[in-house]
Short mmCIF file of C-alpha atoms and ligand atoms in Angstrom, two decimals:
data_model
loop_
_atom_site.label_atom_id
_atom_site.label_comp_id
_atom_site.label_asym_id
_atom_site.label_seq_id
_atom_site.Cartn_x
_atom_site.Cartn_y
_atom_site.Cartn_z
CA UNK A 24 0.00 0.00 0.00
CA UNK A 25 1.55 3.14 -0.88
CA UNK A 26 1.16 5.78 1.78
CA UNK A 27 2.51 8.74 -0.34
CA UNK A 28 0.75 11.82 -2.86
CA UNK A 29 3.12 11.88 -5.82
CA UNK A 30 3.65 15.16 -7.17
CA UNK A 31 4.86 14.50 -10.93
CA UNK A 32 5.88 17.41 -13.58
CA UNK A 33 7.47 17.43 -16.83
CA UNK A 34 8.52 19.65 -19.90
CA UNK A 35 7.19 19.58 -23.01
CA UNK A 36 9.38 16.69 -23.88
CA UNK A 37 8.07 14.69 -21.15
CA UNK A 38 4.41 15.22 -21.71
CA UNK A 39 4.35 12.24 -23.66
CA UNK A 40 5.19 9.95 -20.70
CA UNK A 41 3.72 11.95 -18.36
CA UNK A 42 0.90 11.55 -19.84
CA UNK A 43 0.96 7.10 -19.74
CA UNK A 44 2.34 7.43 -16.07
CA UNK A 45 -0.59 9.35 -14.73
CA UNK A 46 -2.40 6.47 -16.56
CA UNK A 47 -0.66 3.97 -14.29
CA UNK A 48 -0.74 5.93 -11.25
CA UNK A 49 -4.95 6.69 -11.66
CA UNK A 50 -5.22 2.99 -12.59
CA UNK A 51 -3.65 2.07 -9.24
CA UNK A 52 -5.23 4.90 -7.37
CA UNK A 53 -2.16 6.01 -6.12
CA UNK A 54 -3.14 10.09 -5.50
CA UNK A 55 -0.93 12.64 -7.53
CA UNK A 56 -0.53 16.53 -8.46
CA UNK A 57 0.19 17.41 -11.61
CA UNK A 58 1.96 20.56 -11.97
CA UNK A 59 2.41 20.59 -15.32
CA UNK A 60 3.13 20.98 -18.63
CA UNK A 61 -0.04 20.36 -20.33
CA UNK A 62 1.29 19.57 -23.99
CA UNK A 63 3.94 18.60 -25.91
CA UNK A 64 2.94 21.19 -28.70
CA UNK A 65 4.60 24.28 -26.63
CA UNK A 66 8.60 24.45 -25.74
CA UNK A 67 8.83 25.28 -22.26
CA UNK A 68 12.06 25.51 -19.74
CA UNK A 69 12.33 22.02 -17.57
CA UNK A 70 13.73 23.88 -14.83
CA UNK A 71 10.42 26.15 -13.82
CA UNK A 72 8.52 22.58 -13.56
CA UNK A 73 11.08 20.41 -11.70
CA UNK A 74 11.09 23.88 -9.13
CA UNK A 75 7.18 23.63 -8.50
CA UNK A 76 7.74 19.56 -7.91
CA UNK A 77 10.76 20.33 -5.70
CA UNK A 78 9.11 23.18 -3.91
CA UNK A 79 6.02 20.57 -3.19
CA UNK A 80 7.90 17.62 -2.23
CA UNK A 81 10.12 19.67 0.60
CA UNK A 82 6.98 21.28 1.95
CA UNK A 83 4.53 18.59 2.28
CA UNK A 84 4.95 15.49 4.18
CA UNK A 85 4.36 12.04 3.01
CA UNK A 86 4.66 13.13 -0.57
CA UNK A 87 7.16 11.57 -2.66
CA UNK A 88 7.77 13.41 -6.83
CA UNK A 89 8.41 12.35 -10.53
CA UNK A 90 9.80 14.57 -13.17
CA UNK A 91 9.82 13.83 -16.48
CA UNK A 92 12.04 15.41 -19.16
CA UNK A 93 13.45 14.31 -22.92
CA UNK A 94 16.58 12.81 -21.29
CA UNK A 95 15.80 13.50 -17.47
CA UNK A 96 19.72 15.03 -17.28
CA UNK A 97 18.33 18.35 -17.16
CA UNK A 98 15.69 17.64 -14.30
CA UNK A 99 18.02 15.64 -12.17
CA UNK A 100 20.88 17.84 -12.26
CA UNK A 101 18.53 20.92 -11.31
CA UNK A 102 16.61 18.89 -8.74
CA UNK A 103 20.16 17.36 -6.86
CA UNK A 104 21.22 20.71 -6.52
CA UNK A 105 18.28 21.34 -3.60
CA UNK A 106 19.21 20.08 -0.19
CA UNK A 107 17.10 17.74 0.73
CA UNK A 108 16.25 16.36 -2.59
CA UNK A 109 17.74 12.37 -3.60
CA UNK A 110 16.49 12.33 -7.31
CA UNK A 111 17.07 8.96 -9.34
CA UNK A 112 17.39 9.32 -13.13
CA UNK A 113 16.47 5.36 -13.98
CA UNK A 114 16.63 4.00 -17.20
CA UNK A 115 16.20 0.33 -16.10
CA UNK A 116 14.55 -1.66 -13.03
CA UNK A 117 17.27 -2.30 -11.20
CA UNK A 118 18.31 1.01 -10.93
CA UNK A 119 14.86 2.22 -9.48
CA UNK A 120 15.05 -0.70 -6.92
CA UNK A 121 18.41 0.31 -5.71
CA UNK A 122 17.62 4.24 -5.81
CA UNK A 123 15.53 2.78 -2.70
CA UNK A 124 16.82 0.69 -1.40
CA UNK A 125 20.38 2.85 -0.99
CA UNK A 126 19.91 6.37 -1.67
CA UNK A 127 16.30 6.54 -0.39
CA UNK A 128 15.29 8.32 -3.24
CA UNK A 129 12.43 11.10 -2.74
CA UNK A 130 12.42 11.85 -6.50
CA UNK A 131 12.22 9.80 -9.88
CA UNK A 132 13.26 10.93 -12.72
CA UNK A 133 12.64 9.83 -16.36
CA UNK A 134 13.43 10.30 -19.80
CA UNK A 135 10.77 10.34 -21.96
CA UNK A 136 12.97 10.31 -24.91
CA UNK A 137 14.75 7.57 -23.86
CA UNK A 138 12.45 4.65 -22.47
CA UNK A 139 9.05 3.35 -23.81
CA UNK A 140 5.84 3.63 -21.27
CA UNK A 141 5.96 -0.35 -20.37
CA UNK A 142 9.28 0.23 -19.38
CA UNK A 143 8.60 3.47 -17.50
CA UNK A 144 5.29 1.70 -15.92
CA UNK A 145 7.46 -1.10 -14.30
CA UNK A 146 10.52 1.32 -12.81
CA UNK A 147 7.22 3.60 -11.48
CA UNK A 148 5.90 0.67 -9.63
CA UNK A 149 9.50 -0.52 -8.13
CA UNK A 150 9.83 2.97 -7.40
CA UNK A 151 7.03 3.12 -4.98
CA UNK A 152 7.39 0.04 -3.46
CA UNK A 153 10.99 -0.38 -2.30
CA UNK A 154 11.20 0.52 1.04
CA UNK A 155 15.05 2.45 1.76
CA UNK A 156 17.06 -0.25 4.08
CA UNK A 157 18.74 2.66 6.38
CA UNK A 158 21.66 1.63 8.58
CA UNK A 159 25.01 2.04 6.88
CA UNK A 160 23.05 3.85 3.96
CA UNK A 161 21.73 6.35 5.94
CA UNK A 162 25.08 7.27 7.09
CA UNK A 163 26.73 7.44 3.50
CA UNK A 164 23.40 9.96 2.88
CA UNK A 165 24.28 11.82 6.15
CA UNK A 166 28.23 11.85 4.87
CA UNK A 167 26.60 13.28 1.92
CA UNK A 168 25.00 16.04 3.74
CA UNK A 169 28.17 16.99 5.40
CA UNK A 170 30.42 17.05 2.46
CA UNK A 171 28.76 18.74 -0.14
CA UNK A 172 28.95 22.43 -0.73
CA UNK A 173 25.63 23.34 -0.74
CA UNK A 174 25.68 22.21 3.29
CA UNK A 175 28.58 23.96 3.88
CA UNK A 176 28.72 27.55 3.10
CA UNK A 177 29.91 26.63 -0.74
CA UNK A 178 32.61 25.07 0.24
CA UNK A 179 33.40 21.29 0.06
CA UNK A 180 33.54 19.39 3.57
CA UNK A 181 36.39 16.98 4.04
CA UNK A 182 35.87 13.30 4.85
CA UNK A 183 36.37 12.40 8.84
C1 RB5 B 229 14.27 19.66 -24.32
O1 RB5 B 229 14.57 19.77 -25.66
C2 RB5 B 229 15.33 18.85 -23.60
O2 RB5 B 229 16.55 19.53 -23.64
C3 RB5 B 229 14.92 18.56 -22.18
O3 RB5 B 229 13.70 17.90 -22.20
C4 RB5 B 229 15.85 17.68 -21.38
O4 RB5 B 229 16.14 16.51 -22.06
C5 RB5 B 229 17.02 18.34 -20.81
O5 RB5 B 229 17.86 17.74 -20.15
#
């Protein structure tokens, strides 16, 4: 039984897969926002979408987000750059499964240019239901936390 909301958002090169995920999601009434796009038709900036997932995701609990871009580089190098945020660009299964297991990932991120909607269905449902092991991964996400710039005043930490 998943618990979360999901709040899912793409660019106009994502639409497309959007589009079949929501599909899934409604089909196992799994409760979403959609923060848009809303079509494929009109090129518009990845960034200001993976923002309004981000921004939801960080401010309300038990929510969990998906963004959706041609490649998914440009969404999950915008959305690792906000403390807080673990976002998993998967192209296969295995990756998705791990991305919960390990890094306790709080967003997905796909590339609708890149994998079909069967495909994408199957990583959304590992996705959701991989519980994150903790223990000595939790730690290596804490380490992550202290190291990285964005925690520290801009500059790098050093490891212990
Ligand atoms: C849009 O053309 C494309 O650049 C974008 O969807 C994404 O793939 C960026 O990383």
């Amino acid at each position: 039984m998943i618990m979360e909301t999901i709040i899912i958002g793409c660019d106009h090169a994502g639409y497309a897969l959007k589009a079949e995920v929501l599909k899934f999601l409604n089909s196992l009434n799994i409760p979403y926002q959609d923060v848009g796009c809303d079509n494929e038709e009109t090129s518009v900036d990845y960034p200001v979408y993976g923002q309004k997932v981000i921004q939801a995701v960080l401010s309300q609990p038990d929510t969990r987000g998906i963004l959706i871009c041609g490649t998914g580089l440009g969404m999950s190098i915008m959305a690792n750059r906000c403390p807080g945020i673990r976002a998993a660009l998967c192209y296969n299964i295995y990756a998705a499964m791990m991305s919960r297991q390990h890094n306790d990932s709080n967003v997905l991120v796909l590339g609708g240019r890149v994998i079909g909607s069967g495909l994408a269905r199957e990583i959304v449902r590992v996705w959701l239901t991989t519980p994150f092991e903790g223990g000595r991964h939790q730690e290596r996400l804490d380490l992550i936390d202290r190291l990285c710039c964005s925690s520290s005043g801009g500059k790098l930490g050093t490891v212990p």
